[in-house]
Coordinates of C-alpha atoms and ligand atoms in Angstrom, one line a residue:
M1 CA -14.4 10.1 22.3
S2 CA -10.9 11.2 21.3
P3 CA -9.3 13.6 23.7
A4 CA -9.2 16.7 21.5
L5 CA -6.4 19.1 22.3
V6 CA -7.7 22.2 24.1
G7 CA -9.3 24.6 21.6
E8 CA -9.1 22.1 18.7
K9 CA -12.0 20.6 16.8
W10 CA -12.9 17.1 17.8
W11 CA -12.4 15.7 14.3
K12 CA -8.7 16.6 14.1
N13 CA -7.6 14.0 16.6
S14 CA -10.1 11.4 15.4
I15 CA -9.4 8.0 13.9
I16 CA -12.1 7.2 11.3
Y17 CA -13.0 3.7 10.2
Q18 CA -14.5 3.4 6.8
I19 CA -17.2 0.8 6.2
Y20 CA -18.3 -0.5 2.8
P21 CA -21.8 -1.9 3.7
A22 CA -22.1 -4.5 0.9
S23 CA -18.9 -6.2 2.1
F24 CA -18.7 -5.8 5.8
K25 CA -21.0 -8.2 7.5
D26 CA -24.1 -10.1 6.2
S27 CA -26.6 -10.8 9.0
N28 CA -29.3 -12.6 7.0
G29 CA -27.5 -14.9 4.6
D30 CA -28.5 -13.2 1.4
G31 CA -24.8 -12.7 0.5
I32 CA -24.9 -8.9 0.9
G33 CA -23.6 -7.0 3.9
D34 CA -26.2 -5.0 5.8
I35 CA -26.8 -2.5 8.6
P36 CA -27.7 -5.2 11.2
G37 CA -24.4 -6.7 10.4
I38 CA -22.6 -3.4 11.2
L39 CA -24.6 -3.1 14.4
S40 CA -23.5 -6.6 15.5
S41 CA -19.8 -5.5 14.9
L42 CA -19.8 -2.3 16.8
D43 CA -17.9 -3.8 19.7
Y44 CA -15.2 -5.0 17.4
I45 CA -15.0 -1.5 15.8
T46 CA -14.6 0.2 19.2
S47 CA -12.0 -2.4 20.2
L48 CA -9.8 -0.9 17.4
G49 CA -9.6 2.4 19.3
V50 CA -11.3 4.4 16.6
D51 CA -13.6 7.4 17.2
V52 CA -15.8 7.7 14.1
I53 CA -17.3 5.4 11.5
W54 CA -17.8 6.5 7.9
L55 CA -20.5 4.6 6.1
C56 CA -20.3 4.4 2.3
P57 CA -23.6 5.0 0.5
M58 CA -26.5 2.9 2.0
Y59 CA -29.2 4.9 0.2
D60 CA -31.8 3.4 -2.1
S61 CA -30.1 2.8 -5.4
P62 CA -30.1 0.5 -8.5
Q63 CA -26.4 -0.2 -7.5
I64 CA -24.9 0.4 -11.0
D65 CA -22.0 2.1 -9.2
M66 CA -22.4 0.4 -5.8
G67 CA -24.8 3.1 -4.3
Y68 CA -22.9 6.1 -5.7
D69 CA -26.0 6.3 -7.9
V70 CA -28.6 7.4 -5.4
A71 CA -32.3 7.0 -6.4
D72 CA -33.6 8.3 -3.1
Y73 CA -31.6 10.1 -0.5
E74 CA -34.3 9.7 2.1
N75 CA -34.5 5.9 1.9
V76 CA -32.2 3.0 2.5
Y77 CA -31.3 0.3 -0.1
A78 CA -33.6 -2.5 1.0
P79 CA -31.0 -5.3 1.2
Y80 CA -29.0 -3.1 3.6
G81 CA -32.0 -2.5 5.9
T82 CA -34.4 0.3 6.7
I83 CA -34.5 3.9 7.9
Q84 CA -35.2 2.4 11.3
D85 CA -32.0 0.3 11.2
M86 CA -30.1 3.5 10.4
E87 CA -31.7 5.3 13.4
T88 CA -30.7 2.4 15.6
L89 CA -27.2 2.5 14.2
I90 CA -26.8 6.2 14.8
D91 CA -28.0 5.7 18.4
E92 CA -25.9 2.7 19.1
C93 CA -22.8 4.5 17.8
H94 CA -23.5 7.5 20.0
K95 CA -24.1 5.3 23.0
R96 CA -20.6 3.9 22.6
G97 CA -19.0 7.3 22.1
L98 CA -18.6 6.7 18.4
R99 CA -19.5 9.3 15.9
I100 CA -20.9 8.4 12.5
I101 CA -20.6 10.2 9.1
L102 CA -22.3 9.3 5.8
D103 CA -21.3 9.6 2.2
L104 CA -22.8 12.6 0.5
V105 CA -23.2 12.0 -3.3
V106 CA -24.6 15.1 -4.9
N107 CA -22.6 15.8 -8.0
H108 CA -25.0 13.3 -9.7
T109 CA -28.0 11.2 -8.8
S110 CA -29.1 7.9 -10.3
D111 CA -31.1 8.1 -13.5
Q112 CA -33.8 6.4 -11.4
H113 CA -34.1 9.3 -9.0
K114 CA -37.5 11.0 -9.4
W115 CA -35.9 14.3 -10.1
F116 CA -34.2 12.9 -13.2
Q117 CA -37.3 11.0 -14.2
E118 CA -39.2 14.2 -14.2
S119 CA -36.3 16.1 -15.9
R120 CA -36.1 13.7 -18.8
S121 CA -39.9 13.5 -19.3
S122 CA -40.1 16.6 -21.5
K123 CA -38.2 19.7 -22.5
T124 CA -40.8 21.7 -20.6
S125 CA -40.7 19.8 -17.4
P126 CA -40.3 22.1 -14.4
K127 CA -37.3 20.0 -13.5
R128 CA -35.7 20.0 -17.0
D129 CA -33.0 22.4 -15.7
W130 CA -32.2 20.3 -12.7
Y131 CA -29.7 18.3 -14.9
I132 CA -27.4 19.3 -17.6
W133 CA -29.0 19.1 -21.0
K134 CA -27.5 20.2 -24.3
P135 CA -28.5 20.0 -28.0
A136 CA -26.5 17.8 -30.4
K137 CA -23.8 19.0 -32.6
Y138 CA -23.5 17.9 -36.2
D139 CA -20.3 17.1 -38.1
A140 CA -19.5 18.0 -41.8
N141 CA -21.3 14.8 -42.9
G142 CA -24.4 15.7 -40.9
N143 CA -23.7 13.0 -38.2
R144 CA -25.0 13.7 -34.7
Q145 CA -22.2 14.3 -32.2
P146 CA -22.1 15.0 -28.5
P147 CA -21.8 18.7 -27.3
N148 CA -18.1 18.2 -26.6
N149 CA -15.3 15.6 -26.4
W150 CA -15.3 15.1 -22.7
R151 CA -14.5 11.6 -21.5
S152 CA -16.4 10.1 -18.6
V153 CA -14.3 9.0 -15.6
F154 CA -15.4 5.5 -16.4
G155 CA -14.5 5.7 -20.1
G156 CA -16.5 6.6 -23.2
S157 CA -18.3 9.9 -23.8
A158 CA -19.6 11.9 -20.9
W159 CA -22.8 12.6 -22.8
E160 CA -25.8 10.4 -23.4
W161 CA -28.3 10.9 -26.1
D162 CA -31.9 10.9 -24.9
E163 CA -34.1 9.6 -27.8
K164 CA -37.3 11.0 -26.3
T165 CA -36.5 14.6 -25.9
E166 CA -33.6 14.7 -28.4
E167 CA -30.9 16.2 -26.3
Y168 CA -27.8 15.0 -24.6
Y169 CA -27.4 14.9 -20.8
L170 CA -24.0 15.0 -19.0
H171 CA -22.8 12.2 -16.9
L172 CA -19.2 12.5 -15.6
F173 CA -19.4 8.9 -14.3
C174 CA -21.6 6.2 -15.8
V175 CA -24.6 6.7 -18.1
E176 CA -26.9 6.0 -15.2
Q177 CA -25.4 8.8 -13.1
P178 CA -26.6 12.1 -14.6
D179 CA -24.9 15.2 -13.3
V180 CA -27.1 17.6 -11.3
N181 CA -27.2 21.2 -12.5
W182 CA -25.8 23.1 -9.6
E183 CA -26.3 26.4 -11.4
N184 CA -30.0 26.1 -10.5
A185 CA -30.6 27.6 -7.0
E186 CA -33.8 25.6 -6.5
T187 CA -32.0 22.4 -7.2
R188 CA -29.3 23.2 -4.7
K189 CA -31.8 23.9 -2.0
A190 CA -33.5 20.5 -2.7
V191 CA -30.1 18.8 -2.5
Y192 CA -29.4 20.4 0.9
E193 CA -32.8 19.4 2.3
S194 CA -33.0 15.9 0.9
A195 CA -29.4 14.7 1.0
M196 CA -28.1 16.6 4.0
E197 CA -30.6 17.9 6.4
F198 CA -32.8 14.8 6.3
W199 CA -29.8 12.9 7.9
L200 CA -28.4 15.7 10.0
Q201 CA -31.7 15.9 11.7
K202 CA -31.4 12.2 12.5
G203 CA -28.1 12.9 14.3
V204 CA -25.3 12.0 11.9
D205 CA -22.1 13.9 12.7
G206 CA -21.0 14.9 9.2
F207 CA -20.3 13.7 5.7
R208 CA -17.6 12.4 3.4
V209 CA -18.4 14.5 0.3
D210 CA -18.1 12.6 -2.9
T211 CA -16.3 14.2 -5.9
V212 CA -16.5 17.5 -4.1
N213 CA -14.8 19.6 -6.8
M214 CA -17.0 18.7 -9.8
Y215 CA -20.2 20.6 -9.1
S216 CA -19.2 23.7 -11.1
K217 CA -18.3 22.9 -14.7
H218 CA -16.5 25.3 -17.1
P219 CA -19.5 27.4 -18.3
D220 CA -18.8 27.3 -22.0
Y221 CA -18.4 23.4 -22.1
A222 CA -15.4 23.8 -24.4
N223 CA -13.6 20.8 -25.9
A224 CA -10.8 19.4 -23.9
P225 CA -7.3 19.5 -25.5
I226 CA -6.4 16.4 -27.5
L227 CA -4.1 14.2 -25.4
D228 CA -5.2 10.9 -26.8
P229 CA -5.4 11.4 -30.7
K230 CA -6.6 7.8 -31.2
S231 CA -9.7 8.5 -29.3
D232 CA -12.8 10.6 -29.9
T233 CA -13.1 11.4 -26.2
Q234 CA -10.5 13.2 -24.1
P235 CA -9.7 13.5 -20.4
A236 CA -11.3 16.8 -19.4
F237 CA -10.6 17.1 -15.7
S238 CA -9.4 20.7 -16.0
L239 CA -12.8 21.6 -17.5
F240 CA -15.0 20.0 -14.9
C241 CA -13.0 20.1 -11.7
N242 CA -12.5 23.2 -9.6
G243 CA -14.9 25.3 -11.8
P244 CA -15.6 29.0 -11.4
R245 CA -18.5 28.7 -8.9
I246 CA -17.4 25.8 -6.8
H247 CA -16.4 27.8 -3.8
E248 CA -19.6 29.8 -3.9
Y249 CA -21.5 26.5 -3.8
L250 CA -19.4 25.1 -0.9
S251 CA -19.9 28.2 1.1
E252 CA -23.6 28.0 0.7
M253 CA -23.5 24.3 1.6
N254 CA -21.4 25.1 4.7
N255 CA -24.1 27.5 5.9
V256 CA -26.4 24.5 6.2
L257 CA -23.7 22.2 7.7
S258 CA -22.6 24.7 10.3
K259 CA -26.0 24.8 11.9
Y260 CA -25.3 21.2 12.9
D261 CA -21.6 21.6 13.6
A262 CA -21.1 18.8 11.1
M263 CA -17.6 17.7 9.9
T264 CA -16.9 17.2 6.2
V265 CA -14.1 15.5 4.4
G266 CA -14.2 16.2 0.7
E267 CA -12.9 13.9 -2.0
L268 CA -10.6 16.1 -4.0
P269 CA -9.2 14.4 -7.1
N270 CA -7.1 16.2 -9.8
T271 CA -6.0 19.0 -7.5
H272 CA -2.3 18.9 -7.0
T273 CA -1.3 22.4 -6.0
L274 CA -1.2 23.5 -2.4
E275 CA -2.9 26.8 -3.2
G276 CA -5.7 24.9 -5.0
V277 CA -6.2 22.6 -2.0
L278 CA -6.1 25.4 0.6
R279 CA -9.1 27.1 -1.0
Y280 CA -11.1 24.2 0.1
V281 CA -9.7 23.6 3.6
S282 CA -8.3 26.8 5.0
A283 CA -10.4 27.5 8.1
A284 CA -10.9 31.1 7.0
E285 CA -12.6 30.0 3.8
K286 CA -15.3 28.1 5.8
Q287 CA -15.8 25.4 3.2
L288 CA -14.7 21.9 4.2
S289 CA -13.1 20.5 7.4
M290 CA -10.6 18.6 5.3
V291 CA -10.1 16.8 2.0
F292 CA -8.7 13.6 0.6
Q293 CA -6.0 14.7 -1.7
F294 CA -5.0 12.1 -4.3
D295 CA -1.2 12.3 -4.6
L296 CA -0.5 9.2 -2.7
V297 CA -3.3 6.9 -4.0
D298 CA -2.7 8.1 -7.6
L299 CA 0.9 6.7 -7.6
G300 CA 1.5 4.4 -10.5
Q301 CA -1.8 5.1 -12.2
G302 CA -2.0 5.9 -15.9
K303 CA -2.8 9.4 -17.0
D304 CA -5.3 8.7 -19.9
Y305 CA -6.8 5.6 -18.3
K306 CA -6.0 4.7 -14.7
Y307 CA -5.2 1.1 -15.7
L308 CA -3.1 2.0 -18.8
T309 CA 0.2 2.0 -17.0
T310 CA 3.4 0.1 -16.4
L311 CA 3.7 -1.4 -13.0
P312 CA 4.6 -0.4 -10.3
G313 CA 4.9 3.0 -12.0
W314 CA 6.2 4.8 -8.9
T315 CA 9.4 5.2 -6.9
L316 CA 10.0 5.8 -3.2
R317 CA 10.9 9.4 -4.1
D318 CA 7.5 9.9 -5.7
L319 CA 5.8 8.4 -2.5
K320 CA 7.8 10.8 -0.3
A321 CA 6.8 13.8 -2.5
A322 CA 3.1 12.7 -2.3
V323 CA 3.3 12.4 1.5
K324 CA 5.0 15.7 1.8
S325 CA 2.2 17.4 -0.2
T326 CA -0.4 16.1 2.2
Q327 CA 1.7 17.2 5.2
D328 CA 2.4 20.7 3.8
I329 CA -1.3 21.5 3.9
I330 CA -0.9 22.2 7.6
N331 CA 2.5 23.7 7.6
G332 CA 2.1 27.3 8.7
T333 CA -1.5 27.5 7.5
D334 CA -4.9 27.5 9.2
A335 CA -5.9 24.3 7.3
W336 CA -6.3 20.7 8.2
T337 CA -5.4 17.5 6.3
T338 CA -6.1 13.7 6.2
V339 CA -4.0 10.5 6.3
F340 CA -5.2 7.5 4.3
M341 CA -3.7 4.8 2.0
E342 CA -6.9 2.8 1.2
N343 CA -10.5 3.3 0.5
H344 CA -13.2 1.5 -1.6
D345 CA -11.7 2.8 -4.8
Q346 CA -8.1 1.5 -4.4
G347 CA -6.2 -1.7 -4.4
R348 CA -5.0 -2.8 -0.9
S349 CA -2.0 -0.9 0.4
V350 CA 0.1 -3.9 1.3
S351 CA -0.2 -5.1 -2.3
R352 CA 0.6 -1.7 -3.8
F353 CA 3.2 -0.2 -1.4
G354 CA 4.3 -3.2 0.7
S355 CA 4.8 -6.8 -0.2
D356 CA 2.3 -9.7 -0.4
K357 CA 4.9 -12.1 -1.7
T358 CA 5.4 -14.1 1.4
P359 CA 3.4 -14.3 4.6
E360 CA 6.3 -12.9 6.6
L361 CA 6.8 -9.9 4.4
R362 CA 3.0 -9.3 4.1
V363 CA 2.7 -9.1 7.9
R364 CA 5.8 -7.0 8.3
S365 CA 5.0 -4.5 5.5
A366 CA 1.4 -4.2 6.7
K367 CA 2.8 -3.1 10.1
M368 CA 5.3 -0.8 8.5
L369 CA 2.5 1.0 6.5
A370 CA 0.5 1.2 9.8
M371 CA 3.6 2.9 11.3
M372 CA 3.7 5.4 8.5
Q373 CA 0.0 6.2 8.6
S374 CA -0.1 6.5 12.4
T375 CA 2.8 9.0 12.5
L376 CA 1.6 11.4 9.8
S377 CA -0.4 14.5 10.7
G378 CA -4.1 14.9 10.0
T379 CA -7.2 13.0 10.6
Q380 CA -6.6 9.3 10.3
F381 CA -8.7 7.0 8.1
I382 CA -8.5 3.2 8.2
Y383 CA -10.5 1.2 5.6
Q384 CA -12.2 -2.0 6.7
G385 CA -9.8 -5.0 6.4
Q386 CA -6.7 -2.8 6.3
E387 CA -6.4 -3.4 10.1
I388 CA -5.8 -7.1 9.4
G389 CA -3.6 -6.5 6.4
M390 CA -6.0 -7.8 3.7
V391 CA -4.4 -8.0 0.3
N392 CA -5.5 -7.8 -3.4
A393 CA -7.4 -10.7 -5.0
P394 CA -5.2 -13.5 -6.3
K395 CA -3.5 -13.2 -9.7
E396 CA -5.3 -16.3 -10.9
W397 CA -8.7 -14.8 -10.6
T398 CA -10.2 -14.0 -14.0
I399 CA -12.3 -10.9 -15.0
D400 CA -15.4 -12.9 -14.1
E401 CA -14.6 -12.3 -10.4
Y402 CA -14.4 -8.5 -10.9
K403 CA -17.7 -6.8 -10.4
D404 CA -16.9 -3.1 -10.6
I405 CA -18.2 -1.2 -13.5
D406 CA -14.9 0.6 -13.9
S407 CA -13.0 -2.6 -14.2
I408 CA -15.5 -4.2 -16.5
N409 CA -15.6 -1.2 -18.8
Y410 CA -11.8 -1.1 -19.0
Y411 CA -11.6 -4.8 -19.8
Q412 CA -14.3 -4.6 -22.5
M413 CA -12.7 -1.5 -24.0
T414 CA -9.4 -3.2 -24.2
S415 CA -10.9 -6.3 -25.8
K416 CA -12.8 -4.1 -28.4
V417 CA -9.9 -1.8 -29.3
T418 CA -7.3 -4.6 -29.6
N419 CA -9.6 -7.1 -31.2
N420 CA -9.2 -9.5 -28.3
D421 CA -5.4 -9.5 -28.4
P422 CA -4.4 -12.0 -25.7
V423 CA -1.2 -10.1 -24.8
E424 CA -3.2 -6.8 -24.3
L425 CA -5.9 -8.6 -22.4
E426 CA -3.2 -10.1 -20.1
K427 CA -1.7 -6.7 -19.6
A428 CA -5.1 -5.3 -18.7
M429 CA -5.6 -8.1 -16.2
T430 CA -2.2 -7.4 -14.6
S431 CA -3.0 -3.8 -14.2
L432 CA -6.5 -4.6 -12.8
Q433 CA -5.0 -7.1 -10.4
H434 CA -2.9 -4.3 -9.0
L435 CA -5.2 -1.2 -9.1
A436 CA -8.8 -2.3 -9.5
R437 CA -11.4 -1.0 -7.1
D438 CA -12.7 -4.5 -6.6
H439 CA -9.9 -5.5 -4.3
S440 CA -11.1 -3.4 -1.4
R441 CA -14.6 -4.7 -2.0
L442 CA -13.9 -8.3 -1.3
P443 CA -15.8 -9.6 1.8
M444 CA -14.4 -8.7 5.2
Q445 CA -12.5 -11.7 6.6
W446 CA -13.9 -12.4 10.0
N447 CA -12.8 -16.0 10.7
A448 CA -11.8 -19.2 9.0
E449 CA -15.3 -20.6 8.6
A450 CA -17.0 -20.8 5.3
N451 CA -17.4 -17.4 3.4
A452 CA -14.8 -15.9 5.8
G453 CA -17.5 -15.5 8.4
F454 CA -18.8 -12.6 6.3
S455 CA -22.0 -14.6 5.4
S456 CA -23.6 -17.8 6.5
S457 CA -22.0 -21.0 5.0
S458 CA -24.9 -21.6 2.7
A459 CA -24.9 -18.1 1.3
K460 CA -23.3 -17.0 -2.0
P461 CA -21.6 -13.7 -1.2
W462 CA -22.0 -11.0 -3.9
M463 CA -18.2 -11.0 -4.3
R464 CA -16.0 -14.1 -3.9
P465 CA -14.1 -14.1 -0.6
H466 CA -10.4 -14.1 -0.9
D467 CA -8.8 -17.6 -0.9
N468 CA -6.5 -16.6 1.9
Y469 CA -9.2 -16.0 4.6
P470 CA -8.2 -19.1 6.6
E471 CA -4.8 -17.4 7.3
I472 CA -5.9 -13.7 7.3
N473 CA -8.9 -13.1 9.5
V474 CA -10.0 -11.1 12.6
K475 CA -10.5 -14.1 14.8
L476 CA -7.0 -15.4 14.4
Q477 CA -5.5 -12.0 14.8
E478 CA -7.4 -11.1 17.9
K479 CA -5.8 -13.9 19.8
D480 CA -2.3 -13.1 18.5
N481 CA -0.2 -10.3 20.1
S482 CA 2.1 -10.2 17.1
S483 CA -0.7 -9.9 14.5
V484 CA -1.3 -6.9 12.2
L485 CA -4.5 -6.3 14.1
S486 CA -2.8 -6.1 17.4
F487 CA -0.2 -3.8 15.9
W488 CA -2.8 -1.4 14.6
K489 CA -4.5 -1.3 18.0
Q490 CA -1.1 -0.5 19.5
M491 CA -0.4 2.3 16.9
N492 CA -3.9 3.8 17.4
A493 CA -3.2 4.0 21.2
L494 CA 0.2 5.5 20.6
R495 CA -1.3 8.1 18.3
K496 CA -3.7 9.2 21.0
Q497 CA -0.9 9.2 23.6
Y498 CA 1.5 11.2 21.4
A499 CA -1.1 13.3 19.6
D500 CA 1.0 16.5 19.7
L501 CA 3.7 14.7 17.7
M502 CA 1.8 12.1 15.6
V503 CA -1.4 14.0 14.8
F504 CA -0.2 17.6 15.0
G505 CA 3.6 17.6 14.7
L506 CA 5.6 19.3 12.0
F507 CA 6.8 16.9 9.3
E508 CA 10.2 16.9 7.7
I509 CA 11.9 14.4 5.3
L510 CA 15.5 13.6 6.1
D511 CA 16.5 11.4 3.2
E512 CA 14.6 12.8 0.2
P513 CA 16.9 11.1 -2.5
N514 CA 17.0 7.7 -0.9
Q515 CA 15.0 5.2 -3.0
S516 CA 14.8 2.5 -0.3
V517 CA 14.4 4.0 3.0
F518 CA 12.0 6.8 4.1
T519 CA 13.2 8.7 7.1
Y520 CA 11.3 11.6 8.6
T521 CA 10.8 13.5 11.8
K522 CA 7.7 15.0 13.4
K523 CA 8.3 17.8 15.8
S524 CA 6.3 19.4 18.6
Q525 CA 7.6 22.1 20.9
D526 CA 9.4 19.8 23.2
Y527 CA 10.0 16.5 21.4
T528 CA 10.9 14.9 18.1
L529 CA 9.6 11.7 16.7
F530 CA 12.0 9.9 14.4
V531 CA 10.6 7.5 11.9
A532 CA 12.6 5.2 9.6
L533 CA 10.8 2.9 7.2
N534 CA 12.5 0.4 4.8
F535 CA 10.3 0.2 1.7
S536 CA 12.5 -2.4 0.1
D537 CA 12.7 -6.2 0.4
K538 CA 16.5 -6.0 1.3
A539 CA 18.3 -5.0 4.4
Q540 CA 19.3 -1.3 4.4
K541 CA 21.6 0.9 6.4
F542 CA 19.9 2.6 9.4
E543 CA 21.1 6.2 9.8
K544 CA 20.2 8.5 12.6
L545 CA 20.7 11.4 10.2
D546 CA 21.5 14.8 11.6
T547 CA 19.5 14.3 14.8
A548 CA 21.9 15.3 17.4
Q549 CA 20.0 14.3 20.6
S550 CA 21.3 11.3 22.5
D551 CA 18.2 10.2 24.3
W552 CA 16.4 7.7 21.9
K553 CA 13.5 5.6 23.0
L554 CA 12.0 3.0 20.6
L555 CA 8.2 3.5 20.6
A556 CA 7.3 1.0 17.9
S557 CA 9.0 -1.6 15.8
N558 CA 7.7 -4.3 13.5
I559 CA 10.4 -7.0 14.0
E560 CA 11.3 -8.9 17.1
D561 CA 14.8 -7.9 17.7
P562 CA 15.9 -4.8 15.8
Q563 CA 19.6 -5.0 14.9
E564 CA 22.0 -2.4 13.5
E565 CA 20.6 -2.7 9.9
L566 CA 17.0 -2.2 8.9
Q567 CA 15.6 -5.6 7.7
A568 CA 13.3 -5.8 4.6
F569 CA 10.2 -3.7 5.3
E570 CA 11.3 -3.0 8.8
G571 CA 10.1 0.2 10.4
R572 CA 11.1 2.0 13.6
V573 CA 9.5 4.9 15.5
Y574 CA 11.7 6.6 18.1
L575 CA 11.0 9.4 20.6
V576 CA 14.1 11.6 20.8
Ligands
GLC1 C1 -16.2 8.7 -6.0 C2 -16.5 7.4 -5.2 C3 -16.5 6.3 -6.2 C4 -17.7 6.6 -7.2 C5 -17.5 8.0 -7.8 C6 -18.8 8.4 -8.5 O1 -15.0 8.7 -6.6 O2 -15.5 7.2 -4.3 O3 -16.7 5.1 -5.7 O4 -17.7 5.7 -8.2 O5 -17.2 9.0 -6.9 O6 -19.8 8.8 -7.5
CA2 CA1 -27.7 -9.3 4.1

């Protein structure tokens, strides 16, 4: 276990490794990752120097949104394994001193969940009110219209007409993910029991809480302002995020969690003010241990549609501001923060923020990003494959290789709206090649054997393995001291050793206007950590910037023999 600072919660100084079950390790050759596969990799995971694993949804689900559509919280998706496999996994983690957290998806269920099946069965069903049902509206011509103009996060109306009972139900995500009605106290109680306590009693150590700010909707369900006049649906985040009762619900939820001393990390999109974030994570508020704030991963994404953007769409100054906003959460407050650049909803960080143009720059920039992540304050999250510097799927891959509903919806919408205009479709593909959620869902690259060692050679993995697995894989990198993997292990160890600077230190940017180099310090009472990162593919001047001390010790570097200038994507971490 991580050596927590005296008086600090264990999760502050933890490094958490995120696992996407479908793509991690397939033990039985059906092409789908599974829990026995994770079990067989626990020694690898501990070798990274991490303290906790976070498992993306492994619950029973029709998998319309890769398990974020849960049909039964108290069961496991059969291709992943059984409840017993999960019990073994929890045990085996604990035996190794690893903790384990699960994904808690309770803003919505699958339409296959028995609660929704009952709810949709009739208007008088005792569970009718467990979901959000509204009558139709009619326009001047008498045509049926949804209750309002809200756009679903995955595109299209957020309302679905139910023929049988002649009402609309709300789904902020896909049609098959109806939103649960949190206004109903009985429903909330059922959620706590089935989705949380069932697993807490089995010994899980906490949850990553999906879409944590969407449970309370604006009560009058007003139309969203028209930002996209060409469309009949509008982005409505301000009307369904951070609603009036959200903090009441989270306090109530915390009463359950605190009985088990469980940690929580909430997914907090569309919340960009410090004040707004603090209401979720200030210790005095007793809501969540920490949140994922989206400033950094949103960089370069379109406002109306994530993929409707001009690449890269961000500058280094934007990145610095985004990092600062995550670091400010703990500056002089009683709150806690997180550090992450990847998860199962993002393109790979090397492809987005580093360079995958040549093998040399790929390796160097992956290490530079590891240096940045490892020296920022907060609980650290590493996404599977990030530790070996996996990159986005190749540009040559067509839409047929993309499996995510979000990607497919966007491509289909573009093709419909533009009447198959090849130029627009090409633009959509360019954007998807950069930002699609699919990239992080490619099979984990274990070795140079068939199927990247993810699955047996005769299997057909559910997603095509990246063509570059013979060069980028765990087995090769384990043997190589200069690999990205070895570097991450080194940085993880340094983070433990210098926790008061790296995990808890006070962050300050020294070169805010510089669009090529990111220089910052982290301070504890006695020491300063000085970090300089060249985010450009050209050599840049290295400046010690107003740090008067003379005693400089190089703690980490990603090139062999650092010279005066910073090489392309070079990074340095000094103790001064
Ligand atoms: C979160 C998950 C994402 C999922 C969505 C709906 O954003 O991370 O994968 O599609 O919630 O549950
Ligand atoms: Ca399998």
